Short mmCIF file of C-alpha atoms in Angstrom, two decimals:
data_model
loop_
_atom_site.label_atom_id
_atom_site.label_comp_id
_atom_site.label_asym_id
_atom_site.label_seq_id
_atom_site.Cartn_x
_atom_site.Cartn_y
_atom_site.Cartn_z
CA ALA A 66 -10.98 -11.21 -22.29
CA GLN A 67 -12.59 -11.56 -18.91
CA SER A 68 -16.35 -11.67 -18.78
CA VAL A 69 -19.12 -11.95 -16.24
CA THR A 70 -22.38 -13.74 -16.95
CA GLN A 71 -25.61 -13.29 -15.08
CA PRO A 72 -27.93 -15.66 -16.92
CA ASP A 73 -31.17 -14.46 -15.34
CA ILE A 74 -32.33 -11.06 -16.58
CA HIS A 75 -35.48 -11.04 -14.44
CA ILE A 76 -36.41 -13.07 -11.37
CA THR A 77 -39.67 -12.93 -9.44
CA VAL A 78 -40.01 -14.42 -5.97
CA SER A 79 -42.64 -14.26 -3.27
CA GLU A 80 -41.85 -12.43 -0.07
CA GLY A 81 -40.43 -14.88 2.45
CA ALA A 82 -39.15 -17.26 -0.22
CA SER A 83 -35.49 -18.06 -0.68
CA LEU A 84 -33.43 -16.44 -3.42
CA GLU A 85 -30.42 -17.40 -5.47
CA LEU A 86 -28.93 -15.16 -8.14
CA ARG A 87 -26.37 -16.74 -10.41
CA CYS A 88 -23.03 -15.33 -11.50
CA ASN A 89 -20.32 -17.00 -13.57
CA TYR A 90 -17.05 -15.45 -14.62
CA SER A 91 -14.47 -16.22 -17.23
CA TYR A 92 -10.96 -15.22 -16.28
CA GLY A 93 -7.47 -16.70 -16.29
CA ALA A 94 -7.02 -16.54 -12.54
CA THR A 95 -9.49 -16.18 -9.69
CA PRO A 96 -10.32 -12.50 -9.50
CA TYR A 97 -11.77 -10.46 -6.69
CA LEU A 98 -15.56 -10.89 -6.73
CA PHE A 99 -18.33 -8.49 -5.77
CA TRP A 100 -22.09 -8.20 -5.61
CA TYR A 101 -23.67 -4.77 -5.82
CA VAL A 102 -27.32 -3.76 -5.51
CA GLN A 103 -29.01 -0.81 -7.15
CA SER A 104 -32.37 0.45 -5.95
CA PRO A 105 -34.44 2.53 -8.41
CA GLY A 106 -32.87 5.93 -9.02
CA GLN A 107 -29.87 5.18 -6.85
CA GLY A 108 -26.21 4.39 -7.30
CA LEU A 109 -24.66 1.02 -6.55
CA GLN A 110 -24.29 -0.25 -3.01
CA LEU A 111 -21.87 -3.02 -2.14
CA LEU A 112 -23.56 -6.13 -0.73
CA LEU A 113 -20.48 -8.28 -0.24
CA LYS A 114 -17.07 -9.11 -1.63
CA TYR A 115 -14.70 -12.06 -1.86
CA PHE A 116 -10.97 -11.46 -1.78
CA SER A 117 -9.63 -14.70 -0.31
CA GLY A 118 -10.18 -17.20 2.48
CA ASP A 119 -13.55 -18.62 3.43
CA THR A 120 -15.55 -19.27 0.29
CA LEU A 121 -18.85 -18.46 1.98
CA VAL A 122 -19.08 -14.69 2.35
CA GLN A 123 -21.58 -12.83 4.48
CA GLY A 124 -22.82 -9.44 3.44
CA ILE A 125 -25.26 -6.76 4.43
CA LYS A 126 -29.06 -7.09 4.51
CA GLY A 127 -28.85 -10.85 5.20
CA PHE A 128 -27.22 -11.75 1.90
CA GLU A 129 -24.47 -14.31 1.43
CA ALA A 130 -22.52 -15.62 -1.54
CA GLU A 131 -20.50 -18.73 -2.16
CA PHE A 132 -17.39 -18.82 -4.30
CA LYS A 133 -16.91 -22.10 -6.18
CA ARG A 134 -13.60 -22.19 -7.99
CA SER A 135 -14.38 -25.38 -9.90
CA GLN A 136 -17.50 -23.81 -11.39
CA SER A 137 -16.14 -20.25 -11.72
CA SER A 138 -19.26 -19.13 -9.91
CA PHE A 139 -20.16 -16.65 -7.20
CA ASN A 140 -23.87 -17.04 -6.56
CA LEU A 141 -25.78 -14.71 -4.27
CA ARG A 142 -28.31 -16.12 -1.82
CA LYS A 143 -30.81 -14.98 0.76
CA PRO A 144 -32.91 -17.40 2.82
CA SER A 145 -35.98 -15.17 3.11
CA VAL A 146 -36.61 -12.28 0.75
CA HIS A 147 -38.22 -9.03 1.92
CA TRP A 148 -40.25 -6.71 -0.29
CA SER A 149 -37.52 -4.07 0.11
CA ASP A 150 -35.06 -6.38 -1.66
CA ALA A 151 -36.68 -5.57 -5.01
CA ALA A 152 -33.84 -3.99 -6.99
CA GLU A 153 -31.27 -4.74 -9.64
CA TYR A 154 -28.29 -6.86 -8.67
CA PHE A 155 -24.90 -6.78 -10.34
CA CYS A 156 -22.04 -9.23 -10.09
CA ALA A 157 -18.58 -7.79 -10.78
CA VAL A 158 -14.98 -9.00 -10.95
CA GLU A 159 -11.62 -7.28 -10.55
CA PRO A 160 -8.31 -8.88 -11.55
CA LEU A 161 -5.89 -9.66 -8.74
CA THR A 162 -2.95 -7.95 -10.40
CA GLY A 163 -2.43 -5.42 -13.12
CA GLY A 164 -6.07 -4.46 -13.33
CA GLY A 165 -5.84 -1.09 -11.69
CA ASN A 166 -8.98 -1.73 -9.66
CA LYS A 167 -11.03 -1.88 -12.84
CA LEU A 168 -14.31 -3.75 -12.51
CA THR A 169 -16.04 -5.84 -15.15
CA PHE A 170 -19.77 -6.08 -14.51
CA GLY A 171 -22.41 -8.58 -15.46
CA THR A 172 -25.53 -7.37 -17.21
CA GLY A 173 -27.57 -7.45 -14.02
CA THR A 174 -30.56 -9.34 -12.64
CA GLN A 175 -33.77 -7.46 -11.92
CA LEU A 176 -35.48 -8.86 -8.83
CA LYS A 177 -39.21 -8.46 -8.33
CA VAL A 178 -40.79 -9.44 -5.02
CA GLU A 179 -44.44 -10.42 -4.91
CA LEU A 180 -46.32 -9.72 -1.70
CA ASP B 271 -17.93 7.37 5.28
CA VAL B 272 -16.91 7.81 1.65
CA LYS B 273 -18.98 10.25 -0.31
CA VAL B 274 -19.03 10.37 -4.10
CA THR B 275 -21.13 13.24 -5.36
CA GLN B 276 -22.35 13.69 -8.90
CA SER B 277 -23.41 17.25 -9.54
CA SER B 278 -26.66 16.50 -11.39
CA ARG B 279 -29.20 13.72 -10.94
CA TYR B 280 -31.01 14.57 -14.17
CA LEU B 281 -29.76 16.47 -17.19
CA VAL B 282 -31.38 17.26 -20.53
CA LYS B 283 -29.23 18.54 -23.39
CA ARG B 284 -29.51 18.96 -27.13
CA THR B 285 -27.70 17.16 -29.91
CA GLY B 286 -24.35 18.77 -30.68
CA GLU B 287 -23.95 20.44 -27.30
CA LYS B 288 -20.79 20.02 -25.25
CA VAL B 289 -21.83 18.39 -21.99
CA PHE B 290 -19.94 18.22 -18.70
CA LEU B 291 -20.71 15.67 -15.99
CA GLU B 292 -18.98 16.36 -12.70
CA CYS B 293 -17.96 13.97 -9.94
CA VAL B 294 -16.34 14.79 -6.61
CA GLN B 295 -15.10 12.41 -3.91
CA ASP B 296 -14.12 13.36 -0.39
CA MET B 297 -11.75 10.52 0.59
CA ASP B 298 -8.55 11.46 -1.21
CA HIS B 299 -8.85 8.42 -3.47
CA GLU B 300 -6.33 8.10 -6.27
CA ASN B 301 -8.47 6.11 -8.67
CA MET B 302 -11.68 7.38 -10.22
CA PHE B 303 -13.94 5.88 -12.87
CA TRP B 304 -16.77 6.80 -15.20
CA TYR B 305 -19.27 4.13 -16.21
CA ARG B 306 -22.25 4.13 -18.48
CA GLN B 307 -25.27 2.00 -17.55
CA ASP B 308 -27.82 0.81 -20.12
CA PRO B 309 -30.63 -1.73 -19.72
CA GLY B 310 -29.46 -5.23 -20.56
CA LEU B 311 -25.84 -4.15 -20.86
CA GLY B 312 -24.90 -3.56 -17.25
CA LEU B 313 -22.16 -1.04 -16.48
CA ARG B 314 -19.46 -0.36 -19.03
CA LEU B 315 -16.26 1.53 -18.29
CA ILE B 316 -15.78 4.73 -20.29
CA TYR B 317 -12.60 6.23 -18.77
CA PHE B 318 -10.61 6.00 -15.59
CA SER B 319 -7.88 7.98 -13.89
CA TYR B 320 -5.10 6.91 -11.54
CA ASP B 321 -3.99 10.35 -10.53
CA VAL B 322 -4.27 14.03 -11.33
CA LYS B 323 -3.89 14.72 -15.04
CA MET B 324 -3.68 10.99 -15.77
CA LYS B 325 -6.37 9.18 -17.72
CA GLU B 326 -6.84 5.93 -19.55
CA LYS B 327 -9.49 4.71 -21.93
CA GLY B 328 -11.94 2.12 -20.79
CA ASP B 329 -14.05 -0.15 -22.96
CA ILE B 330 -16.23 2.49 -24.66
CA PRO B 331 -14.35 5.82 -24.82
CA GLU B 332 -15.57 6.93 -28.25
CA GLY B 333 -17.36 10.28 -28.11
CA TYR B 334 -16.14 11.02 -24.60
CA SER B 335 -13.18 12.69 -22.92
CA VAL B 336 -12.28 13.32 -19.28
CA SER B 337 -10.50 15.85 -17.14
CA ARG B 338 -8.81 15.46 -13.77
CA GLU B 339 -7.22 18.72 -12.73
CA LYS B 340 -7.67 18.08 -9.00
CA LYS B 341 -7.49 14.81 -7.14
CA GLU B 342 -11.04 14.99 -5.81
CA ARG B 343 -12.74 15.89 -9.09
CA PHE B 344 -13.19 13.81 -12.24
CA SER B 345 -15.18 15.26 -15.11
CA LEU B 346 -16.71 13.42 -18.05
CA ILE B 347 -17.07 15.44 -21.23
CA LEU B 348 -19.31 14.72 -24.19
CA GLU B 349 -17.62 16.73 -26.92
CA SER B 350 -20.66 16.83 -29.21
CA ALA B 351 -23.62 15.10 -27.63
CA SER B 352 -25.59 12.61 -29.68
CA THR B 353 -28.87 10.83 -28.97
CA ASN B 354 -27.10 7.49 -28.53
CA GLN B 355 -25.37 8.95 -25.48
CA THR B 356 -28.68 9.13 -23.63
CA SER B 357 -27.97 6.95 -20.62
CA MET B 358 -27.29 6.72 -16.90
CA TYR B 359 -23.75 7.73 -15.99
CA LEU B 360 -22.10 6.55 -12.78
CA CYS B 361 -18.92 7.78 -11.18
CA ALA B 362 -16.85 5.72 -8.72
CA SER B 363 -13.69 6.07 -6.71
CA ILE B 364 -11.32 3.79 -4.81
CA GLU B 365 -8.05 3.98 -2.95
CA SER B 366 -5.32 2.67 -5.22
CA GLY B 367 -3.99 -0.85 -4.85
CA HIS B 368 -5.84 -3.60 -3.07
CA SER B 369 -6.72 -2.28 0.31
CA ASN B 370 -9.61 -4.70 0.73
CA GLN B 371 -12.00 -1.89 -0.09
CA PRO B 372 -14.53 -1.77 -2.91
CA GLN B 373 -15.30 0.98 -5.35
CA HIS B 374 -17.69 3.63 -4.01
CA PHE B 375 -20.35 4.90 -6.37
CA GLY B 376 -22.23 8.15 -6.77
CA ASP B 377 -26.01 8.19 -7.24
CA GLY B 378 -25.70 8.61 -11.00
CA THR B 379 -26.65 11.22 -13.58
CA ARG B 380 -29.49 10.37 -15.92
CA LEU B 381 -28.66 12.20 -19.14
CA SER B 382 -31.12 12.71 -21.97
CA ILE B 383 -29.95 14.03 -25.32
CA LEU B 384 -32.77 15.43 -27.46
#
C-alpha cells in the first residue's frame, strides 16, 4: 500500500532562517505530489504540486520543493522563513492512474517560528 | 475561484445522536471527498463520491455513511455518534480526471461528541 512519511512532527526555526521539511513516499510508480499548508482553524491550502517535468517546483508564499526520484522524496524548502509561516504542513500523493484523485497524506509537520 | 463550503465550523453533539455534516461546492466538480483529521495521524479518507448517488468507502468508513443527491452537495452522516468520532472533518472537491488541478478544501468542521 502506498504511504507518505513526514519524519519531523515538530520543527522550530528562527524568523529569517532557512527551512526544509522532509517528505518520503512509498509507491510503485511516481505519483503526483503535493504540499498543503493549514493555518490554525483553517482548511488546507495548496502550496505547490508536481505532476511532471522540472523536478524543482515553485509554489506560493516563496516555497519550493524538489522531487528526487532516486530517493522517493519531495522535500519542501523556503530560504527565509516569516513568522506568518507558522502552520502545519502536509505532504500528499495521488496515483497517476486508477486512483480516482484520491490523496494519501503524511501525518504532518508542525512549524513554529521564533521571533 | 473554487469555493467549498462546510455548513458548520463547530458542532457539539451527544453520544448516540445522528449527525449530519454538510459540504457544498460551487464549481460543478464530479469528485468529492470527506476526510477526518486527528493530531499525529494526518488526514484519513472516510468516503468519496465520483458522481451523484455514487459513493465508495475510503480508509476508515466504519461508523459513517454519506449521501450525494445533488452534484454540488456531499453529506457525511454519523449514524450513532460516539466519543471516538470527536475530530476535525474536512471536505474536498476536484474535477474528475487529471486536469492538473488539486483538490480544493473547505475550512473544516470541528465536531465534539459528548
